[in-house]
mmCIF file of C-alpha atoms in Angstrom:
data_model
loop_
_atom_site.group_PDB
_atom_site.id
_atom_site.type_symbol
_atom_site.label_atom_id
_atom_site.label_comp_id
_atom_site.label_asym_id
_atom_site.label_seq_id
_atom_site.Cartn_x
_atom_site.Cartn_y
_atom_site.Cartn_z
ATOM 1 C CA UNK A 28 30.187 3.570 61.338
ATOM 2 C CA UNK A 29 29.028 6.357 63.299
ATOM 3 C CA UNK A 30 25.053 7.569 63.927
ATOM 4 C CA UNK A 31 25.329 10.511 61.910
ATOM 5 C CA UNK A 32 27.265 8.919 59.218
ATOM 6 C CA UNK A 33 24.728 6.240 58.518
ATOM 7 C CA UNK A 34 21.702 8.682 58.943
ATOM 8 C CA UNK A 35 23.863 10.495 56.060
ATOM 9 C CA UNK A 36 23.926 7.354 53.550
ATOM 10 C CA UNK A 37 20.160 6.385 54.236
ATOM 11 C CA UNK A 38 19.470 10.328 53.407
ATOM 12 C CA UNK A 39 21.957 9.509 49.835
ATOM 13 C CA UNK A 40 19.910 6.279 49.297
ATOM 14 C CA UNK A 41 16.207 8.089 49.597
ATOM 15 C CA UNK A 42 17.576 11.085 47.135
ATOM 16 C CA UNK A 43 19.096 8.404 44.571
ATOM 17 C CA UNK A 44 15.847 6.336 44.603
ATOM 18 C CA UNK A 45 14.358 9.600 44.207
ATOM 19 C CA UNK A 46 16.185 10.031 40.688
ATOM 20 C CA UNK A 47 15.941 6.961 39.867
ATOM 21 C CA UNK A 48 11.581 7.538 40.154
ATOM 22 C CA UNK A 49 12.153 10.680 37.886
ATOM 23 C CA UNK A 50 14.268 8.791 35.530
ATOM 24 C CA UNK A 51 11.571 6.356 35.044
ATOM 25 C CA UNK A 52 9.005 8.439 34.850
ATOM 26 C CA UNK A 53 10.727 10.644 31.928
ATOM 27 C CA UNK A 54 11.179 6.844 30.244
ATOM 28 C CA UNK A 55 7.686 6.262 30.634
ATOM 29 C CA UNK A 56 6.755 9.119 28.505
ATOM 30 C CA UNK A 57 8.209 8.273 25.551
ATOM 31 C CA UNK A 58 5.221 7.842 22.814
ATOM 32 C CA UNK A 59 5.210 4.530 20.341
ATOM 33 C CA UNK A 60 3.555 2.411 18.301
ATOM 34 C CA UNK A 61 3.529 0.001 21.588
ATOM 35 C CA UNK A 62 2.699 2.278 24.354
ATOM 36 C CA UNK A 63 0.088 1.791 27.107
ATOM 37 C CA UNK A 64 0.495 5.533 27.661
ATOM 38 C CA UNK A 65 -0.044 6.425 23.898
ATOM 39 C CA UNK A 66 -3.339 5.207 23.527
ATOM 40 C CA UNK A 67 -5.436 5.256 20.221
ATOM 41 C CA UNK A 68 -8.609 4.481 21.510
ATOM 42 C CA UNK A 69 -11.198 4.722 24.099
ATOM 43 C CA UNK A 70 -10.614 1.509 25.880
ATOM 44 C CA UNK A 71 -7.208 2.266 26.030
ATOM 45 C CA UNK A 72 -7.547 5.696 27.580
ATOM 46 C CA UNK A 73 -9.335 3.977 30.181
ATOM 47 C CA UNK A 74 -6.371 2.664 31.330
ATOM 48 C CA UNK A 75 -4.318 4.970 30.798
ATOM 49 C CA UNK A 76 -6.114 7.900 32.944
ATOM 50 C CA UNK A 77 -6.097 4.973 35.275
ATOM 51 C CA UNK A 78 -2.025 4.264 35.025
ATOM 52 C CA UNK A 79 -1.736 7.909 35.595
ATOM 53 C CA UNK A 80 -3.928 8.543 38.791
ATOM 54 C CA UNK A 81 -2.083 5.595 40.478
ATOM 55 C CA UNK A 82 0.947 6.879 39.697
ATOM 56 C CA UNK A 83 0.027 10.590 40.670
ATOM 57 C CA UNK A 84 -1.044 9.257 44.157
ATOM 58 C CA UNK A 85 1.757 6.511 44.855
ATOM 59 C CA UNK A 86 4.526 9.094 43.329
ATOM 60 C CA UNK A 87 2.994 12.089 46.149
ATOM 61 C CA UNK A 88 2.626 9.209 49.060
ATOM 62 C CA UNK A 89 6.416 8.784 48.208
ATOM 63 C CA UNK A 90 7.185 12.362 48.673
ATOM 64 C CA UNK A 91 5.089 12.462 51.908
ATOM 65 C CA UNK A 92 7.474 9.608 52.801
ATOM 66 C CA UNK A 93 10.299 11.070 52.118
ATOM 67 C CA UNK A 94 9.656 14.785 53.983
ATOM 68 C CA UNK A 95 8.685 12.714 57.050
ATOM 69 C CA UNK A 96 12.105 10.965 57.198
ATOM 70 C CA UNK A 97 14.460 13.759 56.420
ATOM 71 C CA UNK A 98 12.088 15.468 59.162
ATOM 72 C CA UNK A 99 12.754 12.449 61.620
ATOM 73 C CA UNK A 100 16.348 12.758 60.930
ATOM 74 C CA UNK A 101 16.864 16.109 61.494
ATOM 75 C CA UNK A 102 14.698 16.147 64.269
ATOM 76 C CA UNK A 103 16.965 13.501 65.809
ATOM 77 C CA UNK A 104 20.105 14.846 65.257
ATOM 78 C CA UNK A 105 18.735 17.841 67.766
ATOM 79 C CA UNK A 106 18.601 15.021 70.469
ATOM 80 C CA UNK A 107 21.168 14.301 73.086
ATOM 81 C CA UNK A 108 22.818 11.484 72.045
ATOM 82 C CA UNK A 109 22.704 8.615 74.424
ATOM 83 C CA UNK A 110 25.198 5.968 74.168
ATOM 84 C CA UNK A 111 24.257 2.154 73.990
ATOM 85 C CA UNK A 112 24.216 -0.079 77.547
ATOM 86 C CA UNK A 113 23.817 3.590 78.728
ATOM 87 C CA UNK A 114 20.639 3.638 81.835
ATOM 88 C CA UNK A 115 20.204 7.301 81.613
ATOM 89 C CA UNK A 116 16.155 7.541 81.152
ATOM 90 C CA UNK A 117 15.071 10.662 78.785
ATOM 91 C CA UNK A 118 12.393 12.611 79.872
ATOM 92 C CA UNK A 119 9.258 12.059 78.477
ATOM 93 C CA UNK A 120 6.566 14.655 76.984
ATOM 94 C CA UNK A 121 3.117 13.249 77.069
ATOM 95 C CA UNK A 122 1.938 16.470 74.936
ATOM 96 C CA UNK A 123 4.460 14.985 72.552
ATOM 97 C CA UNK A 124 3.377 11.782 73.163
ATOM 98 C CA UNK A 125 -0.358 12.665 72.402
ATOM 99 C CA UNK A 126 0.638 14.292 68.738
ATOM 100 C CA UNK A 127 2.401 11.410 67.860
ATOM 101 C CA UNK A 128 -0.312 8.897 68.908
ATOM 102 C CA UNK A 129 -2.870 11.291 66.726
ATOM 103 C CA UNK A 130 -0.638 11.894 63.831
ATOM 104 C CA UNK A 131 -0.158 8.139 63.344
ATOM 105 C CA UNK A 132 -3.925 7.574 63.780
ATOM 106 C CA UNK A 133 -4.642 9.777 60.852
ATOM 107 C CA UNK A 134 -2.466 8.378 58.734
ATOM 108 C CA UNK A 135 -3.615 5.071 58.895
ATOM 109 C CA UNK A 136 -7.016 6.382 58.330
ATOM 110 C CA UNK A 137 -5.688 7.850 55.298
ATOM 111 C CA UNK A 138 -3.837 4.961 53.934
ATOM 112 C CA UNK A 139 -7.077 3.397 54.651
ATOM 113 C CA UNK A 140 -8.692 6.107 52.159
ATOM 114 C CA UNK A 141 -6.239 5.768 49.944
ATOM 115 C CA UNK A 142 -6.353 2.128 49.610
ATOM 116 C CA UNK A 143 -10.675 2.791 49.184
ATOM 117 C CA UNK A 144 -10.136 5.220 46.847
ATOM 118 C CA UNK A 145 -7.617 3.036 44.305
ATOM 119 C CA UNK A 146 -9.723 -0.122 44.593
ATOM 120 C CA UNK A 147 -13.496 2.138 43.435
ATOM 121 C CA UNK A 148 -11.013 3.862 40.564
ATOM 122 C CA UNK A 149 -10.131 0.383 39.579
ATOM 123 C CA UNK A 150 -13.612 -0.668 40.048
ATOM 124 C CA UNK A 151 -15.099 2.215 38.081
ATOM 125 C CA UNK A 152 -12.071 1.563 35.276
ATOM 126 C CA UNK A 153 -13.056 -2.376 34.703
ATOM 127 C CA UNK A 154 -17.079 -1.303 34.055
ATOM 128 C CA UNK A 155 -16.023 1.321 31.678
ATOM 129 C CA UNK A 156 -13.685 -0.801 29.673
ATOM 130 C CA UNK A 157 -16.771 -3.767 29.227
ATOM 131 C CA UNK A 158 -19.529 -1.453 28.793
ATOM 132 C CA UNK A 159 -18.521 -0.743 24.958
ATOM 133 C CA UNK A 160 -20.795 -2.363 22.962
ATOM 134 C CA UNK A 161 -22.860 -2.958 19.295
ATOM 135 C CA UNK A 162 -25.218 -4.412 17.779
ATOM 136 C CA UNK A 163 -24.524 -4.482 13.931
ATOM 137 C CA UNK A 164 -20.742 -4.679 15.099
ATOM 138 C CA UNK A 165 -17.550 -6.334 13.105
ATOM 139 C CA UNK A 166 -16.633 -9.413 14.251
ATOM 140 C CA UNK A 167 -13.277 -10.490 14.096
ATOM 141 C CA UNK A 168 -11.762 -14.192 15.223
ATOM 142 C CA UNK A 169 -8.443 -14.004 16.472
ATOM 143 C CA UNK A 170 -6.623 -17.605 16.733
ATOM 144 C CA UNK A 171 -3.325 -18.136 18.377
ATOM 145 C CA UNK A 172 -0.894 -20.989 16.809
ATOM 146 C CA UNK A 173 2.465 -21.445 17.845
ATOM 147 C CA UNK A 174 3.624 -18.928 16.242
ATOM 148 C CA UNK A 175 1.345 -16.505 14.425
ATOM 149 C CA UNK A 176 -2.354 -14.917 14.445
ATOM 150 C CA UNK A 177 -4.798 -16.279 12.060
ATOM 151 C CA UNK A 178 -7.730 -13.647 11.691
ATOM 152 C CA UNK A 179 -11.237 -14.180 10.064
ATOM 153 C CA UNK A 180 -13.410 -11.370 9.703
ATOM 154 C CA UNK A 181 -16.892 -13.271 9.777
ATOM 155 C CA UNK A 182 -19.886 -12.429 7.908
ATOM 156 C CA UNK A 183 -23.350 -14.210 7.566
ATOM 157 C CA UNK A 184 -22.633 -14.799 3.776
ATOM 158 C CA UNK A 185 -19.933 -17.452 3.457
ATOM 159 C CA UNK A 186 -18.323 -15.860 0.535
ATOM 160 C CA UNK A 187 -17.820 -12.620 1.958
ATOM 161 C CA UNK A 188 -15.708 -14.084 5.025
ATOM 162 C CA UNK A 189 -12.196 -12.705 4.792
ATOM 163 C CA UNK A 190 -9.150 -14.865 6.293
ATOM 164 C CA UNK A 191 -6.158 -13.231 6.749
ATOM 165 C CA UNK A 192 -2.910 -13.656 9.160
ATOM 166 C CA UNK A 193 -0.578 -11.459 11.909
ATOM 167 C CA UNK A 194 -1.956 -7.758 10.262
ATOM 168 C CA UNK A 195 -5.836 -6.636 11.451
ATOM 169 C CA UNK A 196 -7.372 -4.120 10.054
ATOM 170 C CA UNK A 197 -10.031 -1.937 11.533
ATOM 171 C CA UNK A 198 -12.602 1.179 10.948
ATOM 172 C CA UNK A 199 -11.773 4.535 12.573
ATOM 173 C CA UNK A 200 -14.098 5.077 15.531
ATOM 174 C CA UNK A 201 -16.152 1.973 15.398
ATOM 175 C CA UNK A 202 -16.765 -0.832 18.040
ATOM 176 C CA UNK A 203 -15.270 -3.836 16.699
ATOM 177 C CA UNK A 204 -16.065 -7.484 18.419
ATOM 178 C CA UNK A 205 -12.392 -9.850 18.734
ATOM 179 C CA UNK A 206 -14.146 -13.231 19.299
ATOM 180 C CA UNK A 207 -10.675 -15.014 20.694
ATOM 181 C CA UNK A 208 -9.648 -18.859 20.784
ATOM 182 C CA UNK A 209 -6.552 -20.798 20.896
ATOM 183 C CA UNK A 210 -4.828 -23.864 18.485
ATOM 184 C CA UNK A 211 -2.862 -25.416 21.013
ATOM 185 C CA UNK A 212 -1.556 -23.515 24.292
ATOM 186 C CA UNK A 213 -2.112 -20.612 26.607
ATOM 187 C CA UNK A 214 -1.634 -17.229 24.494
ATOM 188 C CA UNK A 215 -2.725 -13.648 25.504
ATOM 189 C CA UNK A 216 -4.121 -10.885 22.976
ATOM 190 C CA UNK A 217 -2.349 -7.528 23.468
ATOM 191 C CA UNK A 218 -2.665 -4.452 21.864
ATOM 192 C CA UNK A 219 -1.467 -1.767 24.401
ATOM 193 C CA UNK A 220 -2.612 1.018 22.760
ATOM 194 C CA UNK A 221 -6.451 -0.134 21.900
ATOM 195 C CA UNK A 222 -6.691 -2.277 25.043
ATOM 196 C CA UNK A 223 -5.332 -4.584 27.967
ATOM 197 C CA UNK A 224 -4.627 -8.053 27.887
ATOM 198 C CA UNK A 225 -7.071 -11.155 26.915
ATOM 199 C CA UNK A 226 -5.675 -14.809 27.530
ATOM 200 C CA UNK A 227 -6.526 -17.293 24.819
ATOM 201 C CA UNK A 228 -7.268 -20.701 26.392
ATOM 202 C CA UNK A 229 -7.818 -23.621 24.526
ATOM 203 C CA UNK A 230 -11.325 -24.946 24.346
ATOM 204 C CA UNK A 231 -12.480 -21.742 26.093
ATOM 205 C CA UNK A 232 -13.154 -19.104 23.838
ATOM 206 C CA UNK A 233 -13.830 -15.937 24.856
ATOM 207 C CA UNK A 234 -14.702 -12.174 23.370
ATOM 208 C CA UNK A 235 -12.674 -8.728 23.794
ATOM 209 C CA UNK A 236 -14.457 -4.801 22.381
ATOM 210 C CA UNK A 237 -11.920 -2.801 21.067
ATOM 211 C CA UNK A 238 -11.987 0.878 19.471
ATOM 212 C CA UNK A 239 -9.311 2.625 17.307
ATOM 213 C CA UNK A 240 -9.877 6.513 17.345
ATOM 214 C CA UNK A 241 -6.873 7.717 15.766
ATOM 215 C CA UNK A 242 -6.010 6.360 12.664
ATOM 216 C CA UNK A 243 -2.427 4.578 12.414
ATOM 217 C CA UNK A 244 -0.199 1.513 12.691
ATOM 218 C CA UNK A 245 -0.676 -0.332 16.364
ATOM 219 C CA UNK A 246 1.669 -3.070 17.142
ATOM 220 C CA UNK A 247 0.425 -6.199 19.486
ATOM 221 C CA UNK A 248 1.948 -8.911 20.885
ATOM 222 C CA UNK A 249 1.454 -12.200 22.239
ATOM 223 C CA UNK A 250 1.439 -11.782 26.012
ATOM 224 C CA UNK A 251 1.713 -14.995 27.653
ATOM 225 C CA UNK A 252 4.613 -17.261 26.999
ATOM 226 C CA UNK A 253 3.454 -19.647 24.498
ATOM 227 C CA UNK A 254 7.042 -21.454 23.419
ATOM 228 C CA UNK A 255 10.245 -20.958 22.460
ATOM 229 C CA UNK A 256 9.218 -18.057 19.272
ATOM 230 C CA UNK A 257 7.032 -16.197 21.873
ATOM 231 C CA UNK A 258 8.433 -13.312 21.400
ATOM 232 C CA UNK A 259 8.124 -13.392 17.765
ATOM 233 C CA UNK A 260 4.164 -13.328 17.721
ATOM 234 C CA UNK A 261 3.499 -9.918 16.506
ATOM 235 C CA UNK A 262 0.804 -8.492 14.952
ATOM 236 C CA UNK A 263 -0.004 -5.453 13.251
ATOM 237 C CA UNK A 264 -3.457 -3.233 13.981
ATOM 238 C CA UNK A 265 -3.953 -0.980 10.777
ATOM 239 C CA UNK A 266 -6.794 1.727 12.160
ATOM 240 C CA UNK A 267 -8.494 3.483 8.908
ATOM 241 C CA UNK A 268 -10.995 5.911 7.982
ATOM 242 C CA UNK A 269 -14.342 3.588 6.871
ATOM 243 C CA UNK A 270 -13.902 4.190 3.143
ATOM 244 C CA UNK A 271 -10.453 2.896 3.153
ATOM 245 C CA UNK A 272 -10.981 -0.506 5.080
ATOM 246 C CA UNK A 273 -13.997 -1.164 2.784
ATOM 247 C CA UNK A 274 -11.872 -1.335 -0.010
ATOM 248 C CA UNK A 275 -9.055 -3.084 1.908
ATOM 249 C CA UNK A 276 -11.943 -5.772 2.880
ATOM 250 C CA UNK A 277 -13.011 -5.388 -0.803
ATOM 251 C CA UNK A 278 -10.040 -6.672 -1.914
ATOM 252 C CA UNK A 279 -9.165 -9.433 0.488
ATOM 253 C CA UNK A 280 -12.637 -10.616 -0.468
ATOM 254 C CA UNK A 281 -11.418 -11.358 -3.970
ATOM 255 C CA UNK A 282 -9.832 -14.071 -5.448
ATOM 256 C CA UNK A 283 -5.685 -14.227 -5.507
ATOM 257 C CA UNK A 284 -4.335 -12.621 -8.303
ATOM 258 C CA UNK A 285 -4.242 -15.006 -11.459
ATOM 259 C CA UNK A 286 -0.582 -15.203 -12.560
ATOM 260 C CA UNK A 287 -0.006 -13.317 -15.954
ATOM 261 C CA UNK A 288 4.305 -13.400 -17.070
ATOM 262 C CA UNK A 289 5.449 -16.861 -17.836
ATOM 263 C CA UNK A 290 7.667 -16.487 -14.716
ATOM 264 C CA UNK A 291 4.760 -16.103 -12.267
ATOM 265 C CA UNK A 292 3.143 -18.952 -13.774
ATOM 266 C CA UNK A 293 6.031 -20.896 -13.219
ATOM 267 C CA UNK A 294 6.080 -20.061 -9.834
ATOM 268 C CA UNK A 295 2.238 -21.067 -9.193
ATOM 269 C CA UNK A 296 3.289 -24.401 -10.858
ATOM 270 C CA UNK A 297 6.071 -24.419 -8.337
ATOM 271 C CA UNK A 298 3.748 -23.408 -5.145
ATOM 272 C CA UNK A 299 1.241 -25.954 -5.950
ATOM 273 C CA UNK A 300 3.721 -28.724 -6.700
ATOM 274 C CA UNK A 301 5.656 -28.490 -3.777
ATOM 275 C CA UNK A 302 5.167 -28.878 0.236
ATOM 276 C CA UNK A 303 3.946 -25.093 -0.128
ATOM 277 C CA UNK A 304 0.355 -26.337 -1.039
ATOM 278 C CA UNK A 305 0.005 -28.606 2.130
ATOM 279 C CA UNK A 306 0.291 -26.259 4.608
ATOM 280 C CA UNK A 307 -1.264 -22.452 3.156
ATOM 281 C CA UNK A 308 -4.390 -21.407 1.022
ATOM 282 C CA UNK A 309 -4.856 -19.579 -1.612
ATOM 283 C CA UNK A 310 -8.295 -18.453 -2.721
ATOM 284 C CA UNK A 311 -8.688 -19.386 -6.279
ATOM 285 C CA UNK A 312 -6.349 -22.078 -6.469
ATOM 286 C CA UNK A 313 -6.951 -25.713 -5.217
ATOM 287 C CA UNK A 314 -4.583 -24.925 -2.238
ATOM 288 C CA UNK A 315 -6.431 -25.204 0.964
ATOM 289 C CA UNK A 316 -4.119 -25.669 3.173
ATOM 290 C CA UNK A 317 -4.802 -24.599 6.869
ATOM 291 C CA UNK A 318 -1.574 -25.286 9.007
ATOM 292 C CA UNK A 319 -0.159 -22.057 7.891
ATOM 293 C CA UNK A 320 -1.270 -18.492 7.251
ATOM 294 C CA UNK A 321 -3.522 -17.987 4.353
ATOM 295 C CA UNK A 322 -1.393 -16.650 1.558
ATOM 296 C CA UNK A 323 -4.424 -15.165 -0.536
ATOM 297 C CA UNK A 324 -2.925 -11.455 -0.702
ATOM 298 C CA UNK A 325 0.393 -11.872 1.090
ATOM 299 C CA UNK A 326 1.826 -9.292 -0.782
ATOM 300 C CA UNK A 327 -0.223 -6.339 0.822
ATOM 301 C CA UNK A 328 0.822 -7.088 4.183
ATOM 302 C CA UNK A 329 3.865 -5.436 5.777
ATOM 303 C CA UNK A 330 5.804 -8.193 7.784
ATOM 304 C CA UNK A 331 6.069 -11.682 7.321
ATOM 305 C CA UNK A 332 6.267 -14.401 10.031
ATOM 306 C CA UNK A 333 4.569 -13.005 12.251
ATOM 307 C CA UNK A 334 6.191 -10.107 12.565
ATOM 308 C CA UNK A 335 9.703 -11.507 12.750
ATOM 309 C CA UNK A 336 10.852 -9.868 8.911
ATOM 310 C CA UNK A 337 9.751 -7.511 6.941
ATOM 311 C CA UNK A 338 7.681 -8.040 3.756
ATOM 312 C CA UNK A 339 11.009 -7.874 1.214
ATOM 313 C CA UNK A 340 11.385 -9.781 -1.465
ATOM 314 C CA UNK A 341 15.421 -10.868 -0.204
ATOM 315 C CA UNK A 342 13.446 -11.720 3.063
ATOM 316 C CA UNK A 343 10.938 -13.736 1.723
ATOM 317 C CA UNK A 344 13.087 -15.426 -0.391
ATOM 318 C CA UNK A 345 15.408 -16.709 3.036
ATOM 319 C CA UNK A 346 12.105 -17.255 4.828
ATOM 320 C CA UNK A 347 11.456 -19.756 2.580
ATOM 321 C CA UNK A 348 14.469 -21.506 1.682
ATOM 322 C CA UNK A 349 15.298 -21.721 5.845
ATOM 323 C CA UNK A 350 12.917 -20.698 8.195
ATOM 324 C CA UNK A 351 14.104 -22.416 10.646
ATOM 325 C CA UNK A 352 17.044 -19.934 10.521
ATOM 326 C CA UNK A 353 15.339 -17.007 11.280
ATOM 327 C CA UNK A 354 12.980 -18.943 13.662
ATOM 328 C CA UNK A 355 13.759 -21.810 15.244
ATOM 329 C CA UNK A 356 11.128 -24.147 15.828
ATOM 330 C CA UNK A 357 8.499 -23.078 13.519
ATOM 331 C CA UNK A 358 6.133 -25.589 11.801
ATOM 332 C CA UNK A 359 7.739 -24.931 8.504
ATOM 333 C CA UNK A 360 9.923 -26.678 6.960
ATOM 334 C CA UNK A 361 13.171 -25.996 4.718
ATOM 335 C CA UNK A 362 12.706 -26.123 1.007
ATOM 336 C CA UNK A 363 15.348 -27.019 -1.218
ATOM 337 C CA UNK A 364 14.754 -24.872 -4.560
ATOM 338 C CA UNK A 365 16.714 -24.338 -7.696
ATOM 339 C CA UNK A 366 17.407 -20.955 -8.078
ATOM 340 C CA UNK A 367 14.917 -20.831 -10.926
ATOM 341 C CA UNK A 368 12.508 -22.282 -8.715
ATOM 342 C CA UNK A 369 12.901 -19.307 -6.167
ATOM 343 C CA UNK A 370 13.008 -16.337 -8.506
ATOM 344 C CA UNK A 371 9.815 -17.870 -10.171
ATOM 345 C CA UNK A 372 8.213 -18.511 -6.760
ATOM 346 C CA UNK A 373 8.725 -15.405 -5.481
ATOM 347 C CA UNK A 374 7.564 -13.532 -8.814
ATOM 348 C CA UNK A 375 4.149 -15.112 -7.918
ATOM 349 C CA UNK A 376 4.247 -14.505 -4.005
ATOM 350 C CA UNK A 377 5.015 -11.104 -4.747
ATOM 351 C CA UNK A 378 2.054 -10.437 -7.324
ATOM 352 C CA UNK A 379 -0.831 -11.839 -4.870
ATOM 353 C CA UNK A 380 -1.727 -8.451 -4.187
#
């Protein structure tokens, strides 16, 4: 392959990577429920406006890259070619020679500047993001299990402590304390748009500030593989305006709904008579069990296993005849109903509202 055909395919390479940089950059932009670069709240737009000045500066050191090697190639091509094993000595321009030796002293003192200037952006970034803070605050503990969030919003009164699983729900522009802990392995706590990343270690727990400013629906995710349903360990953030999460927390506060058609209390016969009652609680009932999610109001939130289906009564109804079906591994197990047994169970799952 000749000189000026392989300075021709490096130029091709540098313009495809090029479009390729573009192309990524136009993907980055799309907006979602998921979306470091859609964020809702103030921690998160930390990191954004962070995201977005390193990739300002890398994306323009790339261009500066780029114009200095077509410029090198061009400027090469103008040479006189000299053949290899060939003794012929160019002349040499010690003008030329000076430039050079000055250009590429200033740009490592810029790189160096560069470099500086990322690290006290960064630095700058990580004190805003931990100086949110306050003192009559909500306080929320978030627990990993394998595979599904257990969430207790804590209060100094017993009775007013709320336990709920895999859906949070927070005030519209208020700081809210995520005291976090782990069951049984490594997880991490991620909601891109409210905040970064928190590992969950057991027998170290440890505390994350978030803010929602927007109201909306914010999906999170377990961050860490945690097992072979990792990726199924979702969670929902519901941001609303302070009158409406006081009567969401109203309600959760409140005991389950008592059954009132014969077929519902069939199926609360059937719940408590049956592995169901081992594993979940209901408040109200004597079920008290704490392996699984508490099932208190389970029909107010909008996915079921943590995340994996949506709340449906046709998905609800597989979920619990074979969960291991729609995820493998999971702590609970098959249940072999009549199909009595199901429509009445499901009657009563559905009305605990």
């Amino acid at each position: 392959m000749s000189r000026r055909a392989r300075e021709h395919k490096a130029w091709r390479f540098n313009v495809g990577a090029g479009v390729i940089l573009l192309m990524l950059f136009a993907a980055s932009g799309c907006r979602g429920s998921q979306n470091v670069l859609n964020p809702g709240g103030s921690q998160a737009s930390h990191i954004s406006n962070l995201w977005w000045f390193y990739f300002w500066i890398t994306v323009s050191i790339y261009c500066l890259v780029l114009i200095f090697l077509i410029s090198a190639i061009i400027r090469t091509t103008r040479k006189p070619f000299v053949p290899a094993g060939s003794r012929e000595v160019l002349p040499t321009n010690s003008d030329e020679e000076r430039r050079k030796t000055i250009f590429i002293g200033a740009a490592i003192g810029l790189s160096l500047a560069t470099l500086f200037v990322l690290f006290l952006a960064d630095l700058f970034t990580g004190r805003s993001l931990h100086s949110l803070r306050a003192a009559d605050a909500l306080t929320i503990k978030v627990t990993g299990h394998q595979w599904w969030w257990e969430a207790v919003y804590e209060d100094q009164v017993a009775s007013n402590q709320v336990t709920t699983a895999n859906e949070i729900h927070l005030p519209v522009g208020k700081p809210v304390q995520i005291k976090l802990a782990s069951h049984d392995v490594i997880h991490s706590f991620w909601v891109p748009n409210l905040h970064g990343k928190k590992d969950l270690i057991p027998g170290h727990p440890t505390t994350l500030w978030i803010q929602a400013d927007k109201a909306g629906v914010y999906r999170g995710q377990c961050a860490e593989f945690c097992g072979h349903q990792h990726a199924h360990m979702r969670l929902l953030v519901v941001a609303e305006d302070e009158e409406y999460f006081q009567q969401w927390l109203s309600r959760e506060r409140s005991n389950a709904h008592i059954p009132e058609t014969e077929n519902q209390i069939h199926g609360e016969k059937v719940f408590l008579q049956t592995t169901c009652v081992m594993c979940h609680a209901i408040q109200g009932t004597v079920a008290n069990g704490k392996v699984g999610p508490n099932l208190t109001h389970v029909a107010n939130r909008r996915m079921l296993a943590a995340g994996r289906i949506p709340n449906a009564r046709g998905y609800l109804a597989g979920w619990i005849l074979d969960p291991q079906h729609l995820k493998p591994g999971v702590q609970m197990p098959q249940h072999n109903l009549s199909s009595d047994q199901l429509q009445a169970l499901l009657d009563y799952l559905e009305s605990l509202n």
